[in-house]
Amino acid sequence: MMTCSYFRANLQPGNADAAMLEHLRHCDACLDFAMNVDPDLFFRSLGGEELVPPGGIDAFVGDVMSQVRVHDAEVAITPRHAVSAWQRWAIAATAIVGITGATIAYRYEHSVPARQNVAQTLLSVPAAKPRPAITATKSFVETYSSHDATIVEMPNDGSDTKVVMIFDDKLPADL
Amino acid sequence: MAAEVLRMIPTKETVELDDRQLVEQIRQGDDRAFETLVRRKTSKVYGLCYRVIGNSEDAKDISQLVFLKLWENLEKYDATYAFDTWLYRMVTNVAIDFMRSKQSRDNAVNSNLRLVKTSIDPEQTVTVQRKEVESVFNAVSNVLSPKQKTIFVMSEMEDLRSSEIAKVLGCRESTVRNHLFNARKLMQAQLKRRFPEYARLWEESR
C-alpha cells in the first residue's frame, strides 16, 4: 500500500495510475489534496470500491438461485415448440406468399379494364337461340276415341297445337 | 509426510476454477458452479449497476435480472472471448434499457425536481468528503444519456480502457472517446451550475 507522503509527492495532474487511484480510493486524508491537484480525480475517487447489494452477498446469491430454479421449472412445464425457428419463418413466408397471391388474383379479376371490355364484348354477342329440346320420341296422337277414357282439353293460348290429356286404363303402355 | 502429500493434492474445494472452466461445468449441468460464478461476480455486476443507476434497490433488481439472463444465455457464450467482456455487455444492455425507461418515466412525472438549489456559499473553502462526492455524482450525472453515463462509469470508476469499453458496447473506440469527452463537459457544466463550491476546484487549478 502506498504511503500518503509518497502519494502527495508524486501526484501530478493526469498521471494517476492504478496504484495511485487505489490509494486515493481508500484514503480520505488524501482525497481533498488530490482534488486540488487534479480535479479530474473528483469522480474517479468513487471507483474501485467493492460494493455489496442490500442484504449481503449470501442473500443476493440465494435470491438469484431461487429465481433460476423458478425459471427452470417454468421452462420445464411450458410445452416446447414443435417447429424450429427457421421452420416458423418458412411457414410465415408461405402464408405471406399465399395471401399476397390470392389478393393479386382477386384484384385482377375485379379491377382490370381489359377483362371488363372482353366481358362486355362477350355480352354484346347475341346469344344463340336454344334448340327446342326433344321431349317426346313417340308419335303424336292425332285422334283418339274410347268409351272409358276421360279426355281433358287444356286451355289454348291461340296456337295451332292443342294439348289434350287422356286418362284411360286401356291406353296402350307404349303410347 | 503423508499429510503433507495429501495437502498438495488439489481437492474440489481448493481448486479455484477460472470463469471459462466454471461456464463449462455449468453447461454440463452443474448448478453449484453457477452459484460460485454468481458469488464471484456479484460485486462487479452490482457495482456497475449501482454506479449507472444510482439507486441500491433498483441496482439489486437489475443485477439479479442480469444473472438470470446469464443463466438463460450461457450456451451462447463463446469461450474465445473474455468472460468479463461478455458479462459487462449483458450488464450494460440491461442497465441502459432500464435507465432509458426510467428516464422517460421521470421526465413525465418529476420534471420540476431537477432544480436543486445549493445553500453553500461558492466562496466557502470546501473539504471534499467521499460520501458527498457520491451524492454530487448522482445529482450531476442525471444530465448524461444512459450510454454516456455507462461509458463514464466504466472509464472513470471501473478503470476500463477505451478499447475494452468499445468491445463491451460493440462500438468503435472513437465513439467511446467522443461519449467520454461529452460526458465530462456536460458534468463539469452541471457541477458549475449546481455545485459551484466544487466547480471552483477546476477554475483554481486551470
Coordinates of C-alpha atoms in Angstrom, one line a residue:
Chain A
M1 CA 0.0 0.0 0.0
M2 CA 1.3 3.4 -1.0
T3 CA 2.0 5.9 1.8
C4 CA 0.3 9.3 1.9
S5 CA 3.6 11.1 1.7
Y6 CA 4.6 9.1 -1.5
F7 CA 1.2 9.8 -3.0
R8 CA 1.3 13.5 -2.3
A9 CA 4.9 13.8 -3.6
N10 CA 4.2 12.0 -6.8
L11 CA 0.7 13.1 -7.8
Q12 CA 0.6 15.3 -10.9
P13 CA -2.4 16.3 -13.0
G14 CA -3.3 13.5 -15.4
N15 CA -0.7 10.9 -14.1
A16 CA -2.8 8.9 -11.7
D17 CA -2.0 5.3 -12.3
A18 CA -3.8 2.2 -10.9
A19 CA -1.7 2.3 -7.7
M20 CA -2.4 5.9 -7.1
L21 CA -6.1 5.5 -7.7
E22 CA -6.1 2.6 -5.3
H23 CA -4.6 4.8 -2.6
L24 CA -6.9 7.7 -3.4
R25 CA -10.0 5.5 -3.1
H26 CA -9.1 4.2 0.3
C27 CA -7.5 7.3 1.9
D28 CA -9.9 10.0 3.0
A29 CA -7.0 12.2 4.1
C30 CA -5.5 12.4 0.6
L31 CA -8.8 13.0 -1.2
D32 CA -9.0 16.7 -0.5
F33 CA -5.4 17.1 -1.5
A34 CA -5.9 15.1 -4.7
M35 CA -8.9 17.2 -5.7
N36 CA -6.8 20.4 -5.6
V37 CA -4.1 18.9 -7.7
D38 CA -6.2 17.2 -10.3
P39 CA -10.0 17.9 -10.3
D40 CA -10.5 15.1 -12.8
L41 CA -9.9 12.7 -9.9
F42 CA -13.1 14.0 -8.3
F43 CA -15.3 11.2 -9.6
R44 CA -12.5 8.7 -10.1
S45 CA -12.3 8.5 -6.4
L46 CA -15.6 6.7 -6.3
G47 CA -14.4 3.7 -8.2
G48 CA -12.6 0.6 -7.0
E49 CA -14.8 0.0 -4.1
E50 CA -16.3 -3.5 -3.6
L51 CA -20.0 -2.7 -3.4
V52 CA -22.3 -5.2 -1.8
P53 CA -26.0 -5.4 -2.6
P54 CA -28.5 -4.6 0.2
G55 CA -28.9 -7.7 2.4
G56 CA -25.5 -9.0 1.7
I57 CA -24.0 -11.3 -0.9
D58 CA -25.3 -14.6 0.5
A59 CA -28.9 -13.3 0.4
F60 CA -28.4 -12.0 -3.1
V61 CA -26.9 -15.3 -4.4
G62 CA -29.8 -17.2 -2.7
D63 CA -32.3 -15.0 -4.4
V64 CA -30.6 -15.4 -7.8
M65 CA -30.5 -19.2 -7.4
S66 CA -34.2 -19.4 -6.4
Q67 CA -35.1 -17.3 -9.4
V68 CA -33.1 -19.6 -11.6
R69 CA -34.9 -22.7 -10.2
V70 CA -38.3 -21.0 -10.8
H71 CA -37.2 -20.1 -14.3
D72 CA -36.2 -23.7 -14.9
A73 CA -39.5 -25.1 -13.6
E74 CA -41.4 -22.7 -15.9
V75 CA -39.4 -23.8 -18.8
A76 CA -40.0 -27.5 -17.9
I77 CA -43.8 -27.1 -17.8
T78 CA -44.0 -24.9 -20.9
P79 CA -44.5 -27.1 -24.0
R80 CA -41.6 -26.9 -26.3
H81 CA -42.1 -25.5 -29.7
A82 CA -42.7 -28.4 -32.2
V83 CA -41.2 -26.4 -35.0
S84 CA -37.8 -24.7 -35.1
A85 CA -37.2 -21.0 -35.7
W86 CA -36.4 -21.5 -39.4
Q87 CA -39.5 -23.7 -39.9
R88 CA -41.6 -20.9 -38.3
W89 CA -40.1 -18.4 -40.8
A90 CA -40.8 -20.8 -43.7
I91 CA -44.4 -21.1 -42.6
A92 CA -44.8 -17.4 -42.2
A93 CA -43.2 -16.8 -45.7
T94 CA -45.6 -19.4 -47.3
A95 CA -48.6 -17.8 -45.6
I96 CA -47.5 -14.3 -46.8
V97 CA -46.9 -15.6 -50.4
G98 CA -50.3 -17.3 -50.4
I99 CA -52.2 -14.3 -49.1
T100 CA -50.4 -11.9 -51.5
G101 CA -51.1 -14.2 -54.4
A102 CA -54.8 -14.5 -53.5
T103 CA -55.0 -10.7 -53.1
I104 CA -53.4 -10.1 -56.5
A105 CA -55.7 -12.7 -58.2
Y106 CA -58.8 -11.1 -56.6
R107 CA -57.8 -7.6 -57.7
Y108 CA -57.0 -8.8 -61.2
E109 CA -60.4 -10.3 -61.5
H110 CA -62.2 -7.2 -60.2
S111 CA -60.3 -4.3 -61.5
V112 CA -58.5 -5.0 -64.8
P113 CA -60.3 -2.9 -67.5
A114 CA -59.2 -5.2 -70.4
R115 CA -61.1 -8.0 -68.8
Q116 CA -64.1 -5.8 -68.5
N117 CA -64.0 -5.0 -72.2
V118 CA -63.8 -8.6 -73.0
A119 CA -66.7 -9.3 -70.8
Q120 CA -68.7 -6.5 -72.4
T121 CA -67.9 -7.9 -75.9
L122 CA -69.0 -11.3 -74.9
L123 CA -72.2 -9.9 -73.6
S124 CA -72.9 -7.9 -76.8
V125 CA -72.8 -11.1 -79.0
P126 CA -76.4 -12.2 -79.5
A127 CA -77.0 -15.3 -77.6
A128 CA -77.8 -18.4 -79.8
K129 CA -81.4 -19.4 -79.5
P130 CA -81.7 -22.7 -77.7
R131 CA -82.8 -25.5 -79.8
P132 CA -86.1 -27.0 -78.7
A133 CA -85.5 -29.9 -76.6
I134 CA -86.9 -33.2 -77.9
T135 CA -89.1 -34.2 -75.1
A136 CA -91.1 -37.0 -76.8
T137 CA -89.9 -39.7 -79.1
K138 CA -93.2 -41.3 -79.6
S139 CA -95.7 -40.4 -82.3
F140 CA -98.2 -37.7 -81.7
V141 CA -101.8 -38.8 -81.2
E142 CA -103.9 -37.2 -83.9
T143 CA -107.2 -38.8 -83.0
Y144 CA -108.4 -41.0 -80.1
S145 CA -111.7 -42.4 -79.2
S146 CA -112.8 -44.6 -76.4
H147 CA -115.8 -45.1 -74.2
D148 CA -113.8 -45.4 -70.9
A149 CA -111.4 -42.5 -71.5
T150 CA -111.6 -39.2 -69.9
I151 CA -110.3 -36.5 -72.2
V152 CA -109.4 -33.1 -70.9
E153 CA -108.6 -30.3 -73.3
M154 CA -106.2 -27.8 -72.0
P155 CA -106.9 -24.1 -72.5
N156 CA -105.4 -22.9 -75.8
D157 CA -103.1 -19.8 -75.9
G158 CA -104.0 -19.2 -79.6
S159 CA -101.6 -21.5 -81.3
D160 CA -102.5 -24.4 -83.6
T161 CA -101.3 -27.0 -81.3
K162 CA -103.9 -28.4 -78.9
V163 CA -102.9 -30.1 -75.7
V164 CA -105.2 -32.8 -74.6
M165 CA -104.9 -35.0 -71.6
I166 CA -106.3 -38.5 -71.9
F167 CA -107.0 -40.6 -68.8
D168 CA -107.8 -44.2 -69.9
D169 CA -107.0 -47.5 -68.2
K170 CA -106.9 -49.3 -71.6
L171 CA -104.5 -46.9 -73.2
P172 CA -101.5 -48.9 -74.6
A173 CA -98.4 -48.8 -72.5
D174 CA -96.2 -47.7 -75.3
L175 CA -98.2 -44.6 -76.2
Chain B
M1 CA 4.8 -36.7 5.4
A2 CA 1.6 -38.4 4.3
A3 CA -0.4 -35.4 5.5
E4 CA 1.8 -33.0 3.5
V5 CA 1.4 -35.1 0.3
L6 CA -2.3 -35.1 0.8
R7 CA -2.3 -31.3 1.3
M8 CA -0.6 -30.9 -2.1
I9 CA -3.2 -32.9 -4.0
P10 CA -5.8 -30.4 -5.1
T11 CA -9.3 -31.2 -3.9
K12 CA -12.6 -29.9 -5.4
E13 CA -12.8 -27.2 -2.7
T14 CA -9.2 -26.0 -3.1
V15 CA -9.1 -25.8 -6.8
E16 CA -10.1 -22.3 -8.0
L17 CA -11.7 -22.7 -11.4
D18 CA -11.4 -19.8 -13.7
D19 CA -14.5 -18.3 -15.3
R20 CA -14.3 -20.3 -18.5
Q21 CA -14.0 -23.6 -16.6
L22 CA -17.0 -22.6 -14.5
V23 CA -19.0 -21.9 -17.6
E24 CA -18.0 -25.3 -19.0
Q25 CA -19.2 -27.0 -15.7
I26 CA -22.5 -25.1 -15.8
R27 CA -23.1 -26.2 -19.3
Q28 CA -22.6 -29.8 -18.2
G29 CA -25.4 -29.2 -15.6
D30 CA -23.6 -28.2 -12.5
D31 CA -25.8 -25.7 -10.7
R32 CA -23.2 -25.2 -7.9
A33 CA -20.7 -23.9 -10.5
F34 CA -23.3 -21.3 -11.4
E35 CA -23.7 -20.4 -7.7
T36 CA -19.9 -20.0 -7.5
L37 CA -19.9 -17.8 -10.6
V38 CA -22.7 -15.6 -9.2
R39 CA -20.9 -15.2 -5.9
R40 CA -17.7 -14.3 -7.7
K41 CA -19.3 -11.7 -10.0
T42 CA -21.9 -10.1 -7.7
S43 CA -19.7 -7.2 -6.5
K44 CA -18.6 -6.4 -10.1
V45 CA -22.1 -6.6 -11.5
Y46 CA -23.9 -4.8 -8.6
G47 CA -21.2 -2.1 -8.5
L48 CA -21.6 -1.3 -12.2
C49 CA -25.4 -1.3 -11.9
Y50 CA -25.3 0.9 -8.8
R51 CA -23.0 3.4 -10.4
V52 CA -25.0 3.6 -13.5
I53 CA -28.5 3.5 -11.9
G54 CA -27.7 5.4 -8.7
N55 CA -30.2 3.5 -6.5
S56 CA -29.3 0.4 -4.5
E57 CA -32.7 -1.3 -4.7
D58 CA -33.0 -0.9 -8.4
A59 CA -29.4 -1.9 -8.9
K60 CA -30.0 -5.1 -6.9
D61 CA -33.1 -5.9 -9.1
I62 CA -31.2 -5.2 -12.3
S63 CA -28.2 -7.3 -11.1
Q64 CA -30.5 -10.2 -10.4
L65 CA -32.0 -9.8 -13.8
V66 CA -28.5 -9.8 -15.3
F67 CA -27.7 -13.1 -13.7
L68 CA -31.0 -14.7 -14.8
K69 CA -30.2 -13.6 -18.4
L70 CA -26.7 -15.0 -17.9
W71 CA -28.2 -18.4 -17.0
E72 CA -30.5 -18.3 -19.9
N73 CA -27.9 -17.4 -22.4
L74 CA -24.8 -19.2 -21.2
E75 CA -25.0 -21.6 -24.2
K76 CA -24.3 -18.6 -26.4
Y77 CA -21.1 -17.6 -24.7
D78 CA -18.0 -18.0 -26.9
A79 CA -15.1 -19.1 -24.8
T80 CA -12.6 -17.4 -27.2
Y81 CA -13.7 -14.1 -25.7
A82 CA -13.1 -12.8 -22.2
F83 CA -15.9 -13.8 -19.9
D84 CA -15.9 -10.4 -18.2
T85 CA -16.4 -8.5 -21.5
W86 CA -19.4 -10.7 -22.3
L87 CA -20.8 -10.2 -18.8
Y88 CA -20.2 -6.4 -18.9
R89 CA -22.1 -6.3 -22.2
M90 CA -25.0 -8.0 -20.6
V91 CA -24.9 -5.6 -17.6
T92 CA -24.7 -2.5 -19.8
N93 CA -27.5 -3.6 -22.1
V94 CA -29.9 -4.3 -19.2
A95 CA -28.8 -1.2 -17.2
I96 CA -29.1 1.1 -20.3
D97 CA -32.6 -0.3 -21.1
F98 CA -33.6 0.3 -17.5
M99 CA -32.2 3.8 -17.5
R100 CA -34.0 4.7 -20.7
S101 CA -37.4 3.6 -19.4
K102 CA -36.7 5.2 -16.1
Q103 CA -35.7 8.5 -17.7
S104 CA -38.8 8.6 -19.8
R105 CA -40.9 7.9 -16.7
D106 CA -39.1 10.6 -14.6
N107 CA -39.3 13.1 -17.4
A108 CA -43.1 12.7 -17.4
V109 CA -43.6 12.8 -13.7
N110 CA -40.8 14.7 -12.0
S111 CA -39.5 17.3 -14.5
N112 CA -39.6 20.1 -11.9
L113 CA -37.5 18.2 -9.3
R114 CA -34.3 18.9 -11.3
L115 CA -34.0 22.4 -9.9
V116 CA -32.0 21.8 -6.8
K117 CA -30.5 24.8 -5.0
T118 CA -27.3 24.7 -3.1
S119 CA -27.1 26.7 0.1
I120 CA -23.3 26.6 0.2
D121 CA -21.5 29.9 -0.5
P122 CA -19.4 29.5 -3.6
E123 CA -16.5 31.3 -1.9
Q124 CA -16.5 28.9 1.0
T125 CA -13.5 26.6 1.3
V126 CA -14.6 23.1 0.6
T127 CA -13.3 19.9 2.2
V128 CA -14.1 17.1 -0.1
Q129 CA -15.9 14.2 1.6
R130 CA -16.2 10.9 -0.2
K131 CA -19.8 10.4 0.6
E132 CA -20.6 13.8 -0.7
V133 CA -18.7 13.1 -3.9
E134 CA -21.1 10.2 -4.4
S135 CA -24.2 12.3 -3.9
V136 CA -22.8 15.0 -6.2
F137 CA -22.1 12.4 -8.9
N138 CA -25.6 11.0 -8.6
A139 CA -27.0 14.6 -8.9
V140 CA -24.9 15.8 -11.8
S141 CA -24.8 12.6 -13.8
N142 CA -28.5 12.8 -14.4
V143 CA -27.8 15.1 -17.4
L144 CA -26.0 12.3 -19.2
S145 CA -27.7 9.9 -21.5
P146 CA -27.7 6.3 -20.3
K147 CA -25.0 5.4 -22.7
Q148 CA -22.8 8.4 -21.8
K149 CA -23.2 7.6 -18.1
T150 CA -22.4 3.9 -18.6
I151 CA -19.2 4.8 -20.5
F152 CA -18.2 7.4 -17.9
V153 CA -18.7 4.9 -15.1
M154 CA -16.8 2.1 -16.9
S155 CA -13.9 4.5 -17.7
E156 CA -13.6 6.6 -14.6
M157 CA -14.8 4.2 -11.9
E158 CA -14.2 0.7 -13.2
D159 CA -10.9 1.9 -14.9
L160 CA -11.6 0.1 -18.2
R161 CA -9.7 1.3 -21.2
S162 CA -11.5 2.8 -24.2
S163 CA -10.7 -0.3 -26.3
E164 CA -12.3 -2.5 -23.6
I165 CA -15.4 -0.3 -23.4
A166 CA -15.7 -0.4 -27.2
K167 CA -15.6 -4.2 -27.1
V168 CA -18.2 -4.3 -24.3
L169 CA -20.6 -1.9 -26.2
G170 CA -19.8 -3.3 -29.6
C171 CA -18.8 0.2 -31.0
R172 CA -15.7 2.0 -32.2
E173 CA -13.1 3.3 -29.8
S174 CA -13.5 6.8 -31.2
T175 CA -17.2 6.6 -30.3
V176 CA -16.3 5.8 -26.8
R177 CA -13.8 8.7 -26.6
N178 CA -16.5 11.0 -28.0
H179 CA -19.1 10.0 -25.4
L180 CA -16.5 10.3 -22.7
F181 CA -15.5 13.8 -23.8
N182 CA -19.1 15.0 -24.0
A183 CA -19.9 13.4 -20.7
R184 CA -17.1 15.2 -18.9
K185 CA -18.1 18.5 -20.5
L186 CA -21.7 18.1 -19.5
M187 CA -20.9 17.1 -16.0
Q188 CA -18.5 20.0 -15.4
A189 CA -21.1 22.4 -16.7
Q190 CA -23.7 20.9 -14.4
L191 CA -21.3 21.0 -11.5
K192 CA -20.7 24.7 -12.0
R193 CA -24.4 25.3 -12.1
R194 CA -25.5 23.2 -9.2
F195 CA -22.4 22.8 -7.0
P196 CA -20.3 25.9 -7.5
E197 CA -18.2 25.1 -4.4
Y198 CA -16.8 22.1 -6.2
A199 CA -16.6 23.7 -9.6
R200 CA -14.1 26.2 -8.0
L201 CA -11.6 23.3 -7.9
W202 CA -11.4 23.3 -11.7
E203 CA -11.3 27.0 -12.0
E204 CA -8.5 27.4 -9.5
S205 CA -6.3 24.7 -10.9
R206 CA -6.7 25.7 -14.6

